[in-house]
PDB file of C-alpha atoms in Angstrom:
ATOM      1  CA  UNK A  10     100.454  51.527  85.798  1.00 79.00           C
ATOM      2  CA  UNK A  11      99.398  48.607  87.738  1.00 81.00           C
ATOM      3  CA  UNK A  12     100.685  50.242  91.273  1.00 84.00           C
ATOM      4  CA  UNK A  13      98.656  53.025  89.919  1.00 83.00           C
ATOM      5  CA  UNK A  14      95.661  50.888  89.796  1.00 82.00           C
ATOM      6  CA  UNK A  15      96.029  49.244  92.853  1.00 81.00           C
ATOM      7  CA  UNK A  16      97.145  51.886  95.158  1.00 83.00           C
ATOM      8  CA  UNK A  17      95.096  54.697  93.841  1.00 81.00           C
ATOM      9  CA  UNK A  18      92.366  53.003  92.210  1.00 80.00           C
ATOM     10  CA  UNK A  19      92.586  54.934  89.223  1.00 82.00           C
ATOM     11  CA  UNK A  20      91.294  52.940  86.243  1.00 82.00           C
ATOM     12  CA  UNK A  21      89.697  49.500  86.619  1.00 80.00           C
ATOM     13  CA  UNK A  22      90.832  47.815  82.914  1.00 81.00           C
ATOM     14  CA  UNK A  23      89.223  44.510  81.668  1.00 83.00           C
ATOM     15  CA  UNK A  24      91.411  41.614  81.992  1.00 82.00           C
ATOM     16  CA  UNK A  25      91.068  39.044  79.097  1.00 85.00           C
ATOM     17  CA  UNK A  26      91.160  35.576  79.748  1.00 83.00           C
ATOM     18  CA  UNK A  27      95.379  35.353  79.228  1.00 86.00           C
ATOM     19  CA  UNK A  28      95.644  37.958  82.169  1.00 81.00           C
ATOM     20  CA  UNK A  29      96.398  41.010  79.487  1.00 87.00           C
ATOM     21  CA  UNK A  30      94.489  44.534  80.999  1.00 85.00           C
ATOM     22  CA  UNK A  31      92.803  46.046  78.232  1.00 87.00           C
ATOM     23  CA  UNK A  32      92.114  49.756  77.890  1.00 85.00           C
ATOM     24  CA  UNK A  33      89.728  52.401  76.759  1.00 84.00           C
ATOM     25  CA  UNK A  34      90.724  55.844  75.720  1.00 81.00           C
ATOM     26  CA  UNK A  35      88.987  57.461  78.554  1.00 80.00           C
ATOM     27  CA  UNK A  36      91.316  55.056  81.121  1.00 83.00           C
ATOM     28  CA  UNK A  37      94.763  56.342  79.263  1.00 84.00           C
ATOM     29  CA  UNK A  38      93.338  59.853  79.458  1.00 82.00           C
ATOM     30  CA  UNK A  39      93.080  59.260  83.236  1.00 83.00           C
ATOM     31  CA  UNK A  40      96.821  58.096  83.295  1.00 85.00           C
ATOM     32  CA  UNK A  41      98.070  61.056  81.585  1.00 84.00           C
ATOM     33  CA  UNK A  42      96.317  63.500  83.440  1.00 81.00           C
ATOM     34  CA  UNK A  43      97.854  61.985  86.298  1.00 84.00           C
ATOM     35  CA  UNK A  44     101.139  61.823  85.402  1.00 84.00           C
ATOM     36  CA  UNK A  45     101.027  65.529  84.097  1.00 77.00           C
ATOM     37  CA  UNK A  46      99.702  66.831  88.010  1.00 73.00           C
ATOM     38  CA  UNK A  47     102.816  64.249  89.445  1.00 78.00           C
ATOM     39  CA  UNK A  48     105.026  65.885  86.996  1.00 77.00           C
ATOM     40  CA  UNK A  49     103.669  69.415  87.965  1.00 66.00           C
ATOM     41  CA  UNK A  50     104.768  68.238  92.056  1.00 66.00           C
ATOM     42  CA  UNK A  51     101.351  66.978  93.282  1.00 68.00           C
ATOM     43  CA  UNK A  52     101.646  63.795  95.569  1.00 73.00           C
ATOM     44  CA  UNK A  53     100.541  60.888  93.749  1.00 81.00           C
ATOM     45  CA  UNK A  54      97.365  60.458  96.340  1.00 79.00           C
ATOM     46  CA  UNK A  55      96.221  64.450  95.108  1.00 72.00           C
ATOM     47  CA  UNK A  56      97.200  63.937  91.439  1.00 76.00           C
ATOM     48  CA  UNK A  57      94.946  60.818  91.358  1.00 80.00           C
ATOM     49  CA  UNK A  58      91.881  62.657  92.793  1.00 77.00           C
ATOM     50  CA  UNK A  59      92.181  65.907  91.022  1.00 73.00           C
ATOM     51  CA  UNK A  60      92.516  63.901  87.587  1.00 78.00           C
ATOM     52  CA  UNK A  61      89.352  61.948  88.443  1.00 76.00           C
ATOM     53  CA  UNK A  62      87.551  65.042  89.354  1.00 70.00           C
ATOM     54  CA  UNK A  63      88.636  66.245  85.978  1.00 66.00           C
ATOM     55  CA  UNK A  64      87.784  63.770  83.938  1.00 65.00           C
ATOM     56  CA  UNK A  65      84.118  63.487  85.582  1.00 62.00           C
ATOM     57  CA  UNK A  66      83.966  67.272  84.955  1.00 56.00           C
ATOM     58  CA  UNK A  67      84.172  66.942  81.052  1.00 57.00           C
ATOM     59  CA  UNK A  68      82.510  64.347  80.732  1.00 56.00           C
ATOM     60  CA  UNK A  69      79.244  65.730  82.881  1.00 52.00           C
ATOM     61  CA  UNK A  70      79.636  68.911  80.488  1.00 48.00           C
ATOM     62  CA  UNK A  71      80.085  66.634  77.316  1.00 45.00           C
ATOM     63  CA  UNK A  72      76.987  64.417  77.775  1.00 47.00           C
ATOM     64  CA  UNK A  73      75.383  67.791  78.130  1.00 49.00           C
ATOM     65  CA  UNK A  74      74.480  67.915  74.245  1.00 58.00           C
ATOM     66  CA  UNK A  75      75.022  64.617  72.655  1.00 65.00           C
ATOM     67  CA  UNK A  76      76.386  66.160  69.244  1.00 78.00           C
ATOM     68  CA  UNK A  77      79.271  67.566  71.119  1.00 85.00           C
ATOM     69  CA  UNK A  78      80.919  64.419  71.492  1.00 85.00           C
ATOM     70  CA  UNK A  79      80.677  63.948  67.629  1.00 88.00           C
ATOM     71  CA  UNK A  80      81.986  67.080  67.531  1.00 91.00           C
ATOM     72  CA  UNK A  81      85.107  66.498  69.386  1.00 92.00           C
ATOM     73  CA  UNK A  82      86.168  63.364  67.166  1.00 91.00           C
ATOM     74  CA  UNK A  83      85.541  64.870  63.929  1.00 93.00           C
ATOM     75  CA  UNK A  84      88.144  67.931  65.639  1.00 95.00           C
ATOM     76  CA  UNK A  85      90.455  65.326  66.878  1.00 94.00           C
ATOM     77  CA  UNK A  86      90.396  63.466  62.784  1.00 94.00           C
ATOM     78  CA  UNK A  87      90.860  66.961  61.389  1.00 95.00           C
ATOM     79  CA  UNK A  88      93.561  67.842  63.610  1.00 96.00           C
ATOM     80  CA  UNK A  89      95.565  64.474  63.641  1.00 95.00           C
ATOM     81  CA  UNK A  90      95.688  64.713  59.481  1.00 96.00           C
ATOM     82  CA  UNK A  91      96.237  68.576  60.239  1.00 96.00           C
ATOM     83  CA  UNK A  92      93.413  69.517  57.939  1.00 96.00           C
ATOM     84  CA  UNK A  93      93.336  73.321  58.507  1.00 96.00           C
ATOM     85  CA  UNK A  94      90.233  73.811  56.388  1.00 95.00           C
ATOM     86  CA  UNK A  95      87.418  70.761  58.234  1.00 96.00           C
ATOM     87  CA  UNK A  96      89.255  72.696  61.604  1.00 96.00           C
ATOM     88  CA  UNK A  97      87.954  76.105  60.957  1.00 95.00           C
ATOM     89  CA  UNK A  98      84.778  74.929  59.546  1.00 95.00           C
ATOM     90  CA  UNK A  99      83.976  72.030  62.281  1.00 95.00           C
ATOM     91  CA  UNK A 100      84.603  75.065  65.003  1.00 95.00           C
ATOM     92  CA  UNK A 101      82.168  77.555  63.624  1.00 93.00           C
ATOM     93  CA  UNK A 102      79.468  75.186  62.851  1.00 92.00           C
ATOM     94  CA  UNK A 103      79.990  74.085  66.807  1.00 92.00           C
ATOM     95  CA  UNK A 104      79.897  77.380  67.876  1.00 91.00           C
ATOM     96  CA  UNK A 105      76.484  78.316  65.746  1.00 89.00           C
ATOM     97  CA  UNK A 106      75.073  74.888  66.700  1.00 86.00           C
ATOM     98  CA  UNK A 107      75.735  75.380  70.381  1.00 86.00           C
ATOM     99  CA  UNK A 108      76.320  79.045  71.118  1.00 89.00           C
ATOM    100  CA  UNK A 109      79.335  80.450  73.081  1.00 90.00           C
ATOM    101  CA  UNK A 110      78.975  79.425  76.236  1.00 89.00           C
ATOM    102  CA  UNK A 111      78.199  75.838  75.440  1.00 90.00           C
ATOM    103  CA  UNK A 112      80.820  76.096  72.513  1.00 93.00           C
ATOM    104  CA  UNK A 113      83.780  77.006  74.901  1.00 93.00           C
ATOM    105  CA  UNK A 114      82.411  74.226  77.833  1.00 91.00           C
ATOM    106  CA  UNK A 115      81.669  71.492  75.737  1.00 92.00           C
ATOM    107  CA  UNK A 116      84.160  71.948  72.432  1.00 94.00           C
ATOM    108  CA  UNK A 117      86.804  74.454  72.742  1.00 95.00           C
ATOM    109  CA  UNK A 118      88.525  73.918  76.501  1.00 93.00           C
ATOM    110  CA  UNK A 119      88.129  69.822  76.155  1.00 93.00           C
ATOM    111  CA  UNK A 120      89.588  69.677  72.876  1.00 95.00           C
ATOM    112  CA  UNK A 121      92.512  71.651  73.897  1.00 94.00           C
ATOM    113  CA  UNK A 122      92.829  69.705  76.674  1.00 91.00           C
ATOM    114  CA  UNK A 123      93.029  66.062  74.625  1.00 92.00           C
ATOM    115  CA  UNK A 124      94.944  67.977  72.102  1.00 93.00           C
ATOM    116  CA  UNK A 125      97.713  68.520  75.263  1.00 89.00           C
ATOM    117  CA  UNK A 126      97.456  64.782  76.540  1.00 88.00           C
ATOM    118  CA  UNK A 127      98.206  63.746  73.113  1.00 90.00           C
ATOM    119  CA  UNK A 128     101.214  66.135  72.763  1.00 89.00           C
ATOM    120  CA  UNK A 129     102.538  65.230  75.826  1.00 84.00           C
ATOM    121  CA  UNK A 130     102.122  61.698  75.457  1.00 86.00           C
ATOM    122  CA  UNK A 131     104.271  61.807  72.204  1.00 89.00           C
ATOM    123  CA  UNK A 132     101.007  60.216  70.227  1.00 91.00           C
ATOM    124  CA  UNK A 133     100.740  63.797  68.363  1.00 94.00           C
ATOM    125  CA  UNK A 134     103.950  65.527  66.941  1.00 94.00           C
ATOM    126  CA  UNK A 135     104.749  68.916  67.625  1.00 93.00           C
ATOM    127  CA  UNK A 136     103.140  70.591  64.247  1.00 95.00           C
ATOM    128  CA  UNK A 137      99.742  68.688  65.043  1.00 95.00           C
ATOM    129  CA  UNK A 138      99.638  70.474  68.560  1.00 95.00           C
ATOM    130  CA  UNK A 139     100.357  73.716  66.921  1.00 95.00           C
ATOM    131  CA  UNK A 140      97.690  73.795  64.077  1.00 96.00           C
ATOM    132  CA  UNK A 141      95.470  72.452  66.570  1.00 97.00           C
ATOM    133  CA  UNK A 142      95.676  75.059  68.782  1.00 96.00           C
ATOM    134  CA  UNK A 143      96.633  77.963  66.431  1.00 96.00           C
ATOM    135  CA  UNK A 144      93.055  77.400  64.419  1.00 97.00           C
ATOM    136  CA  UNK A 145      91.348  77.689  67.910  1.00 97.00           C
ATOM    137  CA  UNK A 146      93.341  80.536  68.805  1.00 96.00           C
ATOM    138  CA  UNK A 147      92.189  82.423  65.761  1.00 95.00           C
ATOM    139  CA  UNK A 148      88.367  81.706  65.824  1.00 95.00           C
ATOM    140  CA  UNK A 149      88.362  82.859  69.460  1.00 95.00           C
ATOM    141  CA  UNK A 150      90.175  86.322  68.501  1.00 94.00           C
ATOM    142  CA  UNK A 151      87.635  86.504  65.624  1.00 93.00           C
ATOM    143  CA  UNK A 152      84.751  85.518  68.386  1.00 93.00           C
ATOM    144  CA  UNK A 153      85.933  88.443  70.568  1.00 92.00           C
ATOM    145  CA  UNK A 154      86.175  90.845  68.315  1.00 90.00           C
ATOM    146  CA  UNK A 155      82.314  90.031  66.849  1.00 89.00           C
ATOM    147  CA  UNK A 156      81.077  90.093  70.359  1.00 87.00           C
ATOM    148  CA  UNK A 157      78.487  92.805  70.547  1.00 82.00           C
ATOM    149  CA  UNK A 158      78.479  94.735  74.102  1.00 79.00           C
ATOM    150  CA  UNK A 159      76.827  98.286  75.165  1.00 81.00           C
ATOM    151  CA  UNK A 160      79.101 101.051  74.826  1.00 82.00           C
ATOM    152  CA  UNK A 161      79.016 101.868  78.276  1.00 86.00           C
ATOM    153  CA  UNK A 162      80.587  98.397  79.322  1.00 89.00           C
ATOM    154  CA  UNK A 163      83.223  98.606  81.986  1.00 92.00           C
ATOM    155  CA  UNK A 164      86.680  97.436  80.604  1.00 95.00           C
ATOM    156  CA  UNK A 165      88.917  94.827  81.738  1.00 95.00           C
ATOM    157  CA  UNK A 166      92.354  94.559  80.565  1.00 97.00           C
ATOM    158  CA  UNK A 167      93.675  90.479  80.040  1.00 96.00           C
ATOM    159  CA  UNK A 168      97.185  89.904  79.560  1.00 96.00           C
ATOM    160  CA  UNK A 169     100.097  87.918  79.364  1.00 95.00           C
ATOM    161  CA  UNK A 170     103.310  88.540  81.386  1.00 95.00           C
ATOM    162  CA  UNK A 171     106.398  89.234  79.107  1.00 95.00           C
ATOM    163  CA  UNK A 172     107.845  85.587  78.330  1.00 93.00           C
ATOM    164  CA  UNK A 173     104.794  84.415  78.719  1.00 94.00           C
ATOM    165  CA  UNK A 174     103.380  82.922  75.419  1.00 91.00           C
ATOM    166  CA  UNK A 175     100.254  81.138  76.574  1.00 92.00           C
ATOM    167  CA  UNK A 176      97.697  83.294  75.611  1.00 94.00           C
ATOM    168  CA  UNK A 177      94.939  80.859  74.239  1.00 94.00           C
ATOM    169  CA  UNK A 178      93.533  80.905  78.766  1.00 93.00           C
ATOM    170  CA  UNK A 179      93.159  84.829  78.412  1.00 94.00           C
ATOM    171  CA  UNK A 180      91.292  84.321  75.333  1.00 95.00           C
ATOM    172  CA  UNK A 181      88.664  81.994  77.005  1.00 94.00           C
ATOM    173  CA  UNK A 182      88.319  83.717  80.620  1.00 93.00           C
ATOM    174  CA  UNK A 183      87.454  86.988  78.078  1.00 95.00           C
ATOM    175  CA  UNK A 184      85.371  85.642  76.416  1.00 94.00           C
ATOM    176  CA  UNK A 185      83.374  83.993  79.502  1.00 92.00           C
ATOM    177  CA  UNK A 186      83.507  87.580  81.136  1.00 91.00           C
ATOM    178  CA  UNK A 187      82.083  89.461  77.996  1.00 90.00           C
ATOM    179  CA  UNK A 188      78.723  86.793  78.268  1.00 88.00           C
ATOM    180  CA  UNK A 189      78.994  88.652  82.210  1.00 86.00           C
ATOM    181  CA  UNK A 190      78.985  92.177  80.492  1.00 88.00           C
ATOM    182  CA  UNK A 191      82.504  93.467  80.419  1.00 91.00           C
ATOM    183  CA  UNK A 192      83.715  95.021  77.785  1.00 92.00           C
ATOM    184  CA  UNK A 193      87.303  93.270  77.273  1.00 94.00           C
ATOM    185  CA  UNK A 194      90.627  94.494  75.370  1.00 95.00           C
ATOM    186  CA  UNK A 195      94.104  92.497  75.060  1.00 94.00           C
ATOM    187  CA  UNK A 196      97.720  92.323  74.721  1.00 93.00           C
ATOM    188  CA  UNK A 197      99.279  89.675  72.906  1.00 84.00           C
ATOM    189  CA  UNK A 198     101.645  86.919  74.097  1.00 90.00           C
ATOM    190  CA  UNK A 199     104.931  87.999  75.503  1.00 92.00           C
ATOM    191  CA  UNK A 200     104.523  91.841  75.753  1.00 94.00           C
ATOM    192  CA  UNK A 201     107.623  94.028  76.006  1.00 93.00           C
ATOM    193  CA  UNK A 202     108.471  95.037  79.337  1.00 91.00           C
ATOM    194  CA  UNK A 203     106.462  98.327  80.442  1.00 94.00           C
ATOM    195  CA  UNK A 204     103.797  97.679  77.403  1.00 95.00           C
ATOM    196  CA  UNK A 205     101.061  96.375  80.260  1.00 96.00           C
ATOM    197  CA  UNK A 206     101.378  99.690  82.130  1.00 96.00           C
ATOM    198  CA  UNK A 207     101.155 102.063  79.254  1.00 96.00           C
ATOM    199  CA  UNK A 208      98.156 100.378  77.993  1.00 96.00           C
ATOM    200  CA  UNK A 209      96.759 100.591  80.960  1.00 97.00           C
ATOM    201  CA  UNK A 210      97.596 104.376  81.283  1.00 96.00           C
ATOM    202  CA  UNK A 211      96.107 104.969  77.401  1.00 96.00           C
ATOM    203  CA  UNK A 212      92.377 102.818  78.097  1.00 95.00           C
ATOM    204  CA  UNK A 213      92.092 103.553  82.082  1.00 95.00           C
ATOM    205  CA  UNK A 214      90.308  99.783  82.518  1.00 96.00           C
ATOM    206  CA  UNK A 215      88.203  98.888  85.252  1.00 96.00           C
ATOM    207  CA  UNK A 216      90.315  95.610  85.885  1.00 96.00           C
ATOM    208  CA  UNK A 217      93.164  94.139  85.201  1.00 97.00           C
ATOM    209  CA  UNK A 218      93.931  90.409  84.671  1.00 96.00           C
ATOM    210  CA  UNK A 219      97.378  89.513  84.094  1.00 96.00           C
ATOM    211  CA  UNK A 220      98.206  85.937  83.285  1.00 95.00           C
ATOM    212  CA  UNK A 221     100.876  82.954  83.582  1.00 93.00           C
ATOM    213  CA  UNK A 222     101.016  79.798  82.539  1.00 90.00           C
ATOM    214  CA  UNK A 223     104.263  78.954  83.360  1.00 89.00           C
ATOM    215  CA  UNK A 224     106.954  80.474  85.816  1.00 89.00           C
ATOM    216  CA  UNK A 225     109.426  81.731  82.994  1.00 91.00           C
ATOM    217  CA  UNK A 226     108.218  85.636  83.591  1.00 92.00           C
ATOM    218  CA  UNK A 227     109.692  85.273  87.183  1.00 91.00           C
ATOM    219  CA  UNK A 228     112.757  82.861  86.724  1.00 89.00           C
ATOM    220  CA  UNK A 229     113.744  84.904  83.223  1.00 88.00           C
ATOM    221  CA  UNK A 230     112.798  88.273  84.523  1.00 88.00           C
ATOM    222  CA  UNK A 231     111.483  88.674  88.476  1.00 85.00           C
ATOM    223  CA  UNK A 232     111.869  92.099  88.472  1.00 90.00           C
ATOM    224  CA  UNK A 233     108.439  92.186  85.635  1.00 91.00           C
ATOM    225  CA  UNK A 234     106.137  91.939  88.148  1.00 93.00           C
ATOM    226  CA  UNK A 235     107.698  93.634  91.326  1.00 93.00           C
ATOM    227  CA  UNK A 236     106.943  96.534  88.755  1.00 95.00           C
ATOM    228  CA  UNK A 237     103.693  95.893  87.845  1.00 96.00           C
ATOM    229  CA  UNK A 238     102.607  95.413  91.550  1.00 96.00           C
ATOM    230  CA  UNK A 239     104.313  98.607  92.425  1.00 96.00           C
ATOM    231  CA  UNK A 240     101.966 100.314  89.548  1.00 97.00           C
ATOM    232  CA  UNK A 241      98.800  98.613  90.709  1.00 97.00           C
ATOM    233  CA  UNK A 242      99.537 100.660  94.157  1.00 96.00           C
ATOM    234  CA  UNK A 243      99.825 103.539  92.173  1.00 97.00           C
ATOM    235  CA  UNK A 244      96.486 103.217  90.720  1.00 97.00           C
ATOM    236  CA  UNK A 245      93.678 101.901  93.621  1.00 96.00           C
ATOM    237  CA  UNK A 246      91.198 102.744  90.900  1.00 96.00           C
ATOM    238  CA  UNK A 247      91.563  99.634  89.258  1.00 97.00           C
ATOM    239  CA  UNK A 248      91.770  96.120  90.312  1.00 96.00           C
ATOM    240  CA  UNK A 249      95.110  94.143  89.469  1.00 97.00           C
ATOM    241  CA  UNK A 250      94.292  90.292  89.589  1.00 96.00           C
ATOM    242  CA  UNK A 251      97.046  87.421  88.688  1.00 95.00           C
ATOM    243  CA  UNK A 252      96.423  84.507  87.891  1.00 92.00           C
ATOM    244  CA  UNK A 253      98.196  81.133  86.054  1.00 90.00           C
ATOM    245  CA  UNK A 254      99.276  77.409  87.120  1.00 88.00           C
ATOM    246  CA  UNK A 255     103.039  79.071  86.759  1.00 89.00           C
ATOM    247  CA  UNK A 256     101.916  82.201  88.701  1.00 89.00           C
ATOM    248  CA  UNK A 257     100.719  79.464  91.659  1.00 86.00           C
ATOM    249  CA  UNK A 258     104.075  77.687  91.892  1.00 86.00           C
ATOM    250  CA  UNK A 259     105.939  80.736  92.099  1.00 86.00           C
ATOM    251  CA  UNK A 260     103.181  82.077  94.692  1.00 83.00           C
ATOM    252  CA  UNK A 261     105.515  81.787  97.683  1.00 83.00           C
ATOM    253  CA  UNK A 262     108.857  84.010  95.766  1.00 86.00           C
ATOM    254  CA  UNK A 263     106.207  86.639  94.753  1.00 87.00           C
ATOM    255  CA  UNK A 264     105.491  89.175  97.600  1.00 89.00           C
ATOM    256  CA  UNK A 265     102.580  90.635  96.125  1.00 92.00           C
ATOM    257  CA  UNK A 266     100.946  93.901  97.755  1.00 94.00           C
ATOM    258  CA  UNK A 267      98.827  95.009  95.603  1.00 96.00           C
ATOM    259  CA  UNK A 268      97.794  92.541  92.908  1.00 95.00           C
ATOM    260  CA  UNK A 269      95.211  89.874  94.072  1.00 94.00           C
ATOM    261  CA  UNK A 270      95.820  85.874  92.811  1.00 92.00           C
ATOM    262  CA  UNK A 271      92.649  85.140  91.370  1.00 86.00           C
ATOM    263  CA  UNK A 272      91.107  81.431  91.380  1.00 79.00           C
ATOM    264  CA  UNK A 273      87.841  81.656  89.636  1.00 78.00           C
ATOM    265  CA  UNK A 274      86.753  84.538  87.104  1.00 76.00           C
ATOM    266  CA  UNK A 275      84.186  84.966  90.067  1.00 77.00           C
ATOM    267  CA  UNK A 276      86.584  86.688  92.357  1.00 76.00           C
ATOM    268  CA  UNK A 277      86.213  89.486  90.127  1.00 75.00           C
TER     269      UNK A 277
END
């Protein structure tokens, strides 16, 4: 840590008069979003300024609305005693307070991002992480499926790749592309091989978005989505996109023709 500090100029901690460095939530939040971009294979220079960048980020969209920092501790009390019931209820009244677009800036992506740090960082245990995330998984499948949109909507199509279980991400970029007009449909974590192209067959979307968070679709099956780019050729009708932090570190073993890797929900 103190390399850290001095070479990178990551946190600046206040020393008490013994010489001990002292330190604020927000500095060991820094530290462990650098060491998760080291551990991810960023040099140490890169992980330092991407996790400052991040940090600045939520906190420019937190002091956005004061209450939202409120928000996040009562979430962070409920979730550390694992109290299923102030969860749910904290969410919606952030939502109805704040609205979606707010809700998912300022409450639902930061909390699941402190809710990781913590995980990682061994200070929450496994079933805390879960019920965590699992009560924000739900409210954002209940979201999407309240959203009202005109019947003529274009579709898109978000989902995982088989062995891919992350699906909270598709959730959220959804959601944020319904508030842009689409009219959105899903397939659950870890499809069964062939499942994205017969959906896609059966609703004829506009766009596709097909997602990974890590690289276990390619190391446990690379074949997956050799197929899948093959059947994007087959239908120029409709735009394939990829995207994923495990679909970017597999970038270079992927040989995609047809599907496009997608950085921001703008590209689309």
């Amino acid at each position: 840590m103190r390399k850290w500090e001095e070479r990178y100029d990551i946190v600046v901690p206040q020393r008490l008069e013994n010489g001990y460095r002292v330190y604020r939530e927000e500095d060991i939040r820094l530290f462990l979003l650098m060491k998760r971009y080291a551990e991810e294979g960023f040099a140490l220079p890169q992980a330092s300024e991407m996790a400052k960048s991040q940090q600045k980020t939520s906190m420019g969209s937190n002091t956005k609305d004061a209450h939202a920092e409120e928000i996040l501790c009562d979430l962070l009390r409920f979730g550390e005693t694992c109290d299923e019931l102030e969860l749910n209820f904290t969410l919606q009244a952030a939502y109805h307070r704040l609205g979606l677009e707010q809700y998912l800036q300022q409450i639902a992506v930061p909390f699941l991002k402190i809710v990781g740090d913590k995980w990682a960082s061994g200070e929450w245990d496994e079933y805390q992480e879960a019920l965590s995330s699992l009560v924000v998984r739900d409210q954002l499948v209940q979201l999407r499926r309240n959203f009202q949109y005109r019947e003529d909507s274009p579709i898109l199509l978000g989902a995982c790749l088989p062995n891919e279980s992350h699906e909270i991400p598709v959730h959220i970029i959804l959601l944020q592309l319904m508030l842009k007009g689409w009219r959105t449909a899903m397939i659950g974590s870890s499809p069964a091989q062939g499942a994205i192209q017969s959906f896609v067959e059966k609703i004829k979307p506009s766009k596709v978005l097909l997602s990974a968070s890590t690289a276990l679709p390619f190391e446990n099956n690379p074949q997956v989505i050799q197929e899948l780019d093959e059947f994007a050729g087959q239908h120029p009708e409709i735009d394939f996109y990829l995207g994923g932090h495990g679909a970017y570190i597999c970038l270079d073993q992927l040989n995609l023709q047809h599907i496009q890797m997608l950085e921001s929900i703008d590209d689309m």
